[in-house]
Amino acid sequence: MTAVSPGGEGADGTLEQDPALPPVAVSEADHERESRWTLPKILLWAAIALLGGVAWTMLAIVRGETVNAIWFVFAAVCTYLIGYRFYAKVIEKYLLRPDDRRATPAEVLEDGKDFVPTDRRVLYGHHFAAIAGAGPLVGPVLAAQMGFLPGTIWIIVGVVLAGAVQDYTVLFFSMRRGGRSIGQMARDVLGKFGGTAAIIASLLIMVIIIAILALVVVNALGESPWGVFSVGMTLPIALFMGVYLRYLRPGRVTEVSLIGFVLLIAAIIGGGAVAGTEWGQAVFTLDRTTIAWGIIVYGFIAAILPVWLLLAPRDYLSTFMKVGVIVMLAGAIVLVRPEISVPAFTEFAETGLGPVFSGALFPFLFVTIACGALSGFHALISSGTTPKLIEKERQTRFIGYGGMLMESFVAIMALVAAISIDQGIYFAMNAPAALTGGTVENAAAFVNSLGLTGVNVTPDVLSSTASAVGEESIVSRTGGAPTLALGLAHIMHQLIGGPAIMGFWYHFAIMFEALFILTAVDAGTRVARFMLQDTIGAFLPRFRDVSWRPGVWICTAIMVAGWGYILILGVTDPLGGINTFFPLFGIANQLLAGIALAVVFAIVAKRGKSYVRWLWIIALPLAFTAVITITASLYKIFSPVPGIGYWANNAKYRAAQVAGDGSLGSPEVVEAVIRNTAVQGTLSIIFVVLTAIVMVIAVVVGIKAIRSGVVDDSGEEPAVPSRRFAPAGLIPTRAERELESRWQEHELTQPRRGPSRH
């Protein structure tokens, strides 16, 4: 095996390694040797491509009256494998060019707190837990009203060409810049004006994102004593795990995870028993406003508690639950092979006037399905905590690109679960109470009035479905989480347990989703607090000290008050908070993705001519994101259709208020709609203006850099020779295993010295 040249930093500027250490990186010669094509490799990838091609043909071309759900699994997995093996390799080789001889910030600045070299497998779990919130669960469920094919294409193709590209590149460049946030990088690359616009937009967008994440939990737990008890029990379980790992059995991650899983299952089973008692019904049947206030208080406390006490153990719980449940659901789909009767395209894809949300397929499908295909929220994580924990530069592909592929798979599973249930039940669950009346009789009449082919739901069907999953009602349970839970229960009970335990599977899924989302709520609040502290710190330096408790409490309170206000508006929205606020969430989320891609565009443009020829990899998703988000924003601002345009709806209800017309609801309802649409419309204007400013400045900066031909990588931290080795991917290659053995032998004879520091 070829060794990396030893030393410190040579006269020619190349990194040289300490000769007393084994090589810290696999040589380029070994990389090339291992990437050579052999007959088994050719046959394997040909088989993957063939299976993927057959799956896409069955979904997009053959399409009979029904489609077997296994083709969704095969199309997704095969496309992900090809995208990771080939497209991500192109990005790594030509656009990013990582160098494992170079120390990462985690090694250079290791402090045991923020900068900690972390095993790639553990970090993958942490990163996935942080990025995977409600988006991949909710968006695909809502978008199912347009049919299965548009959402499937966007989720799978979009993640390969856009979402995973953003996560990977932002993570890499943040790592090269010492773990700087996307706002700090924008300020460095785009200047003070563009950077300020990016920071303000990021903070405001974070408020919307966290509020909608919390709203999904509220809608899932409202009037559900079983769900409230089970999810409530995750808090003491997480606290117990934190204390267990910190004081009782330090480092026993697997042990405490197994204990936590057993306690979670006990909480679900116990929730059913408690909900069946009179006192349980009385104590744990909470209205949605009460639950909302509870989440607001939780968000504040969780964001100021030490990470090890609540967030870290919740990450362990949620990562095991997330990956485990999605793999379990995929396996069940392959074994049960449910037939999907939902058409590839519904009439709502053409008219844009569906009962779940309003808006034509283009651009609203692409902003409704945000997380799972492309998510700006991920840029905050990829430039927040994760780059401070990376051991080696080549690991960014596995964690950044690979982590986003897993989230996309979550989205596909959510879509399949939503379309596997009866269409009549789907629309009864996802249409707002203003349309269904909140009763099974009115909901059945409303759904049947839609005139959908093959749809004829009865009140008895809605009542019996609710009873089967242990709920009083499933009508207008908007937010995606209940629909996904019902779909999962519908598939899983056919594999394990039968109809008798549908209630268990339903509430198992509700807890799974709540863990998913609450992880993003508390992590998002913490990241938003860091961003606000950094912003205020530009004027009052004391706020940049994250150990200064008054600054922590003040900034946390400001951010929680912001998203808490939007959450209460959503909970009390007569038109259905998710149904009206989620388009704003999707637009805001992808506007943030546009900001992140614009910053990366400018960075790559400044790296020199050899990088510019590959700039299309960033320009392609940036251009598409700009078009869909700006178009969607203009629709929401200027559309004269009240069901689509915020200001048109505002004017409609204002006119009714002035005329004393009670046909749109009581005076309180009319006033609430006027207030909410004004907030939504105003935020839409602010978001799109700030994002347009950042995108224009980034393109101008990029064009100037290309024309000048001057290489400018001044934003990167000086290169420091690495003093450690770790494999790049989940499974080490042969060359990596050999190097690992040499390091193990070295550490046995002479313990490795501590990390170098600035």
Short mmCIF file of C-alpha atoms in Angstrom, two decimals, residues 37-296:
data_model
loop_
_atom_site.label_atom_id
_atom_site.label_comp_id
_atom_site.label_asym_id
_atom_site.label_seq_id
_atom_site.Cartn_x
_atom_site.Cartn_y
_atom_site.Cartn_z
CA TRP A 37 -14.10 -1.88 -12.50
CA THR A 38 -14.16 -5.65 -12.20
CA LEU A 39 -16.65 -8.14 -13.64
CA PRO A 40 -18.49 -8.66 -10.30
CA LYS A 41 -18.82 -4.88 -9.87
CA ILE A 42 -20.13 -4.46 -13.41
CA LEU A 43 -22.70 -7.23 -12.91
CA LEU A 44 -23.80 -5.84 -9.53
CA TRP A 45 -24.37 -2.29 -10.78
CA ALA A 46 -26.00 -3.55 -13.97
CA ALA A 47 -28.46 -5.53 -11.81
CA ILE A 48 -29.17 -2.48 -9.63
CA ALA A 49 -29.73 -0.30 -12.70
CA LEU A 50 -31.97 -2.93 -14.30
CA LEU A 51 -34.10 -3.36 -11.17
CA GLY A 52 -34.40 0.42 -10.80
CA GLY A 53 -35.35 0.79 -14.46
CA VAL A 54 -38.07 -1.87 -14.15
CA ALA A 55 -39.43 -0.20 -11.00
CA TRP A 56 -39.60 3.23 -12.66
CA THR A 57 -41.23 1.68 -15.73
CA MET A 58 -43.94 0.10 -13.57
CA LEU A 59 -44.59 3.39 -11.77
CA ALA A 60 -44.37 5.88 -14.62
CA ILE A 61 -45.31 4.00 -17.78
CA VAL A 62 -47.09 0.66 -17.27
CA ARG A 63 -49.44 1.90 -14.46
CA GLY A 64 -52.57 -0.22 -14.41
CA GLU A 65 -55.66 0.38 -12.29
CA THR A 66 -53.53 -0.48 -9.28
CA VAL A 67 -49.78 -0.33 -8.62
CA ASN A 68 -47.91 -2.64 -6.29
CA ALA A 69 -46.18 -0.71 -3.50
CA ILE A 70 -42.94 -2.71 -3.79
CA TRP A 71 -42.02 -0.72 -6.91
CA PHE A 72 -41.76 2.44 -4.81
CA VAL A 73 -39.20 0.73 -2.55
CA PHE A 74 -37.14 -0.64 -5.44
CA ALA A 75 -37.21 2.61 -7.44
CA ALA A 76 -36.07 4.59 -4.42
CA VAL A 77 -33.32 2.27 -3.17
CA CYS A 78 -31.82 1.65 -6.62
CA THR A 79 -31.80 5.36 -7.47
CA TYR A 80 -30.22 6.23 -4.12
CA LEU A 81 -27.48 3.64 -4.59
CA ILE A 82 -26.66 4.90 -8.08
CA GLY A 83 -26.76 8.54 -6.98
CA TYR A 84 -24.48 7.89 -3.99
CA ARG A 85 -22.00 5.73 -5.91
CA PHE A 86 -21.72 7.87 -9.04
CA TYR A 87 -23.12 11.41 -8.72
CA ALA A 88 -21.82 11.97 -5.19
CA LYS A 89 -18.43 10.62 -6.31
CA VAL A 90 -18.33 13.19 -9.11
CA ILE A 91 -19.06 15.94 -6.58
CA GLU A 92 -16.35 14.61 -4.27
CA LYS A 93 -13.70 14.21 -6.98
CA TYR A 94 -14.21 17.35 -9.04
CA LEU A 95 -16.11 19.92 -6.98
CA LEU A 96 -15.03 19.48 -3.34
CA ARG A 97 -11.75 17.52 -3.50
CA PRO A 98 -11.41 16.50 0.17
CA ASP A 99 -7.96 15.80 1.59
CA ASP A 100 -7.75 13.42 4.55
CA ARG A 101 -4.17 14.56 5.24
CA ARG A 102 -5.73 17.81 6.40
CA ALA A 103 -7.03 18.02 9.98
CA THR A 104 -10.71 18.87 10.46
CA PRO A 105 -11.90 21.52 12.97
CA ALA A 106 -12.93 18.70 15.33
CA GLU A 107 -9.28 17.60 15.50
CA VAL A 108 -7.63 21.03 15.46
CA LEU A 109 -9.97 22.71 17.95
CA GLU A 110 -10.96 19.71 20.06
CA ASP A 111 -12.38 21.01 23.34
CA GLY A 112 -14.62 18.19 24.55
CA LYS A 113 -17.72 20.37 24.13
CA ASP A 114 -18.46 21.77 20.67
CA PHE A 115 -15.47 20.38 18.74
CA VAL A 116 -15.21 16.63 19.27
CA PRO A 117 -13.92 14.08 16.69
CA THR A 118 -16.85 11.68 16.50
CA ASP A 119 -17.08 8.18 15.05
CA ARG A 120 -18.68 8.48 11.60
CA ARG A 121 -21.43 5.97 12.44
CA VAL A 122 -22.43 7.79 15.62
CA LEU A 123 -22.26 11.15 13.81
CA TYR A 124 -24.45 9.84 10.99
CA GLY A 125 -27.09 9.04 13.60
CA HIS A 126 -26.78 12.44 15.27
CA HIS A 127 -26.92 14.26 11.93
CA PHE A 128 -29.91 12.29 10.68
CA ALA A 129 -31.75 12.81 13.97
CA ALA A 130 -31.20 16.57 13.70
CA ILE A 131 -32.24 17.02 10.05
CA ALA A 132 -35.21 14.64 9.98
CA GLY A 133 -38.19 16.49 11.42
CA ALA A 134 -41.82 16.69 10.36
CA GLY A 135 -41.15 17.66 6.75
CA PRO A 136 -40.54 14.19 5.25
CA LEU A 137 -43.62 12.94 7.12
CA VAL A 138 -46.07 15.76 6.43
CA GLY A 139 -45.26 17.07 2.96
CA PRO A 140 -45.62 13.77 1.07
CA VAL A 141 -48.89 13.02 2.90
CA LEU A 142 -50.40 16.37 1.92
CA ALA A 143 -49.10 16.13 -1.65
CA ALA A 144 -50.74 12.72 -2.06
CA GLN A 145 -53.93 14.58 -3.05
CA MET A 146 -52.25 15.19 -6.45
CA GLY A 147 -51.58 11.49 -7.09
CA PHE A 148 -48.59 9.26 -6.43
CA LEU A 149 -46.32 9.97 -9.42
CA PRO A 150 -45.42 13.69 -9.11
CA GLY A 151 -44.42 13.34 -5.47
CA THR A 152 -42.47 10.14 -6.13
CA ILE A 153 -40.41 11.72 -8.91
CA TRP A 154 -39.66 14.89 -6.94
CA ILE A 155 -38.72 13.05 -3.74
CA ILE A 156 -36.34 10.57 -5.41
CA VAL A 157 -34.86 12.60 -8.28
CA GLY A 158 -34.94 15.86 -6.32
CA VAL A 159 -32.88 14.49 -3.45
CA VAL A 160 -30.17 13.10 -5.76
CA LEU A 161 -29.76 16.32 -7.77
CA ALA A 162 -30.69 18.97 -5.20
CA GLY A 163 -31.29 18.08 -1.54
CA ALA A 164 -28.29 15.82 -0.97
CA VAL A 165 -26.08 18.16 -3.03
CA GLN A 166 -26.98 21.09 -0.75
CA ASP A 167 -26.42 19.13 2.47
CA TYR A 168 -23.10 17.70 1.26
CA THR A 169 -21.60 20.93 -0.07
CA VAL A 170 -22.72 23.12 2.84
CA LEU A 171 -21.30 20.58 5.32
CA PHE A 172 -17.97 20.45 3.47
CA PHE A 173 -17.47 24.19 3.12
CA SER A 174 -18.57 24.87 6.69
CA MET A 175 -16.02 22.28 7.85
CA ARG A 176 -13.31 23.97 5.77
CA ARG A 177 -14.25 27.26 7.45
CA GLY A 178 -13.93 26.06 11.02
CA GLY A 179 -17.60 25.08 11.40
CA ARG A 180 -19.04 28.51 10.55
CA SER A 181 -22.82 28.88 10.22
CA ILE A 182 -24.47 29.57 6.87
CA GLY A 183 -25.07 33.15 8.00
CA GLN A 184 -21.41 33.67 8.88
CA MET A 185 -20.33 32.17 5.55
CA ALA A 186 -22.76 34.44 3.72
CA ARG A 187 -21.28 37.45 5.49
CA ASP A 188 -17.74 36.33 4.57
CA VAL A 189 -18.50 35.53 0.93
CA LEU A 190 -21.26 38.00 -0.02
CA GLY A 191 -20.25 41.00 2.07
CA LYS A 192 -21.99 42.83 4.87
CA PHE A 193 -25.23 43.65 3.01
CA GLY A 194 -25.80 40.20 1.51
CA GLY A 195 -24.73 38.49 4.73
CA THR A 196 -27.10 40.59 6.84
CA ALA A 197 -30.00 39.78 4.50
CA ALA A 198 -29.14 36.07 4.75
CA ILE A 199 -28.98 36.15 8.56
CA ILE A 200 -32.30 38.01 8.94
CA ALA A 201 -34.02 35.69 6.47
CA SER A 202 -32.59 32.61 8.20
CA LEU A 203 -33.82 33.72 11.62
CA LEU A 204 -37.33 34.55 10.41
CA ILE A 205 -37.59 31.37 8.40
CA MET A 206 -36.49 29.34 11.43
CA VAL A 207 -39.44 30.79 13.35
CA ILE A 208 -41.88 29.46 10.72
CA ILE A 209 -40.14 26.09 10.42
CA ILE A 210 -40.15 25.35 14.16
CA ALA A 211 -43.75 26.56 14.55
CA ILE A 212 -45.04 24.21 11.85
CA LEU A 213 -43.02 21.31 13.26
CA ALA A 214 -44.67 21.89 16.63
CA LEU A 215 -48.10 22.26 15.00
CA VAL A 216 -47.81 18.76 13.55
CA VAL A 217 -47.30 17.35 17.08
CA VAL A 218 -50.28 19.34 18.38
CA ASN A 219 -52.57 18.00 15.65
CA ALA A 220 -51.36 14.44 16.24
CA LEU A 221 -51.95 14.57 20.01
CA GLY A 222 -55.08 16.74 20.22
CA GLU A 223 -57.94 14.93 22.00
CA SER A 224 -55.82 11.74 22.06
CA PRO A 225 -55.20 10.61 25.66
CA TRP A 226 -53.28 7.55 24.48
CA GLY A 227 -50.93 9.70 22.41
CA VAL A 228 -50.51 12.39 25.09
CA PHE A 229 -49.57 9.83 27.76
CA SER A 230 -47.16 7.89 25.54
CA VAL A 231 -45.36 10.93 24.14
CA GLY A 232 -45.32 12.60 27.56
CA MET A 233 -43.53 9.57 28.98
CA THR A 234 -40.66 10.05 26.51
CA LEU A 235 -39.51 13.06 28.58
CA PRO A 236 -38.75 11.19 31.83
CA ILE A 237 -37.37 8.30 29.75
CA ALA A 238 -34.94 10.66 27.97
CA LEU A 239 -33.95 12.32 31.27
CA PHE A 240 -33.32 8.89 32.81
CA MET A 241 -31.15 7.91 29.84
CA GLY A 242 -29.18 11.15 30.14
CA VAL A 243 -28.43 10.55 33.84
CA TYR A 244 -27.72 6.85 33.14
CA LEU A 245 -25.11 7.69 30.49
CA ARG A 246 -23.63 10.57 32.45
CA TYR A 247 -23.33 9.08 35.93
CA LEU A 248 -24.55 5.49 36.25
CA ARG A 249 -23.02 3.72 33.21
CA PRO A 250 -20.92 6.20 31.18
CA GLY A 251 -20.30 5.20 27.58
CA ARG A 252 -22.82 2.31 27.53
CA VAL A 253 -24.68 3.63 24.47
CA THR A 254 -26.02 0.29 23.21
CA GLU A 255 -27.11 -0.74 26.69
CA VAL A 256 -29.02 2.44 27.43
CA SER A 257 -30.55 2.45 23.95
CA LEU A 258 -32.01 -1.02 24.52
CA ILE A 259 -33.36 0.06 27.90
CA GLY A 260 -34.86 3.17 26.30
CA PHE A 261 -36.51 1.12 23.55
CA VAL A 262 -38.09 -1.26 26.07
CA LEU A 263 -39.38 1.71 28.09
CA LEU A 264 -40.83 3.27 24.91
CA ILE A 265 -42.76 0.11 24.08
CA ALA A 266 -43.98 -0.01 27.68
CA ALA A 267 -45.11 3.62 27.36
CA ILE A 268 -47.14 2.79 24.25
CA ILE A 269 -48.79 -0.25 25.84
CA GLY A 270 -49.36 1.69 29.07
CA GLY A 271 -50.90 4.54 27.09
CA GLY A 272 -53.58 2.22 25.79
CA ALA A 273 -54.35 0.98 29.30
CA VAL A 274 -54.43 4.50 30.76
CA ALA A 275 -56.63 5.82 27.95
CA GLY A 276 -59.12 3.05 28.72
CA THR A 277 -59.74 4.34 32.25
CA GLU A 278 -62.01 7.19 33.31
CA TRP A 279 -59.24 9.04 35.13
CA GLY A 280 -56.93 8.60 32.14
CA GLN A 281 -59.53 10.09 29.84
CA ALA A 282 -60.03 13.01 32.21
CA VAL A 283 -56.33 13.77 32.78
CA PHE A 284 -54.84 13.16 29.34
CA THR A 285 -57.59 14.32 26.97
CA LEU A 286 -56.19 17.76 26.19
CA ASP A 287 -57.37 20.32 23.65
CA ARG A 288 -54.90 21.51 21.03
CA THR A 289 -54.34 24.95 22.56
CA THR A 290 -53.27 23.39 25.87
CA ILE A 291 -50.88 21.02 24.09
CA ALA A 292 -49.47 23.96 22.13
CA TRP A 293 -48.66 25.87 25.32
CA GLY A 294 -47.08 22.72 26.73
CA ILE A 295 -44.79 22.42 23.69
CA ILE A 296 -43.85 26.11 23.97
#
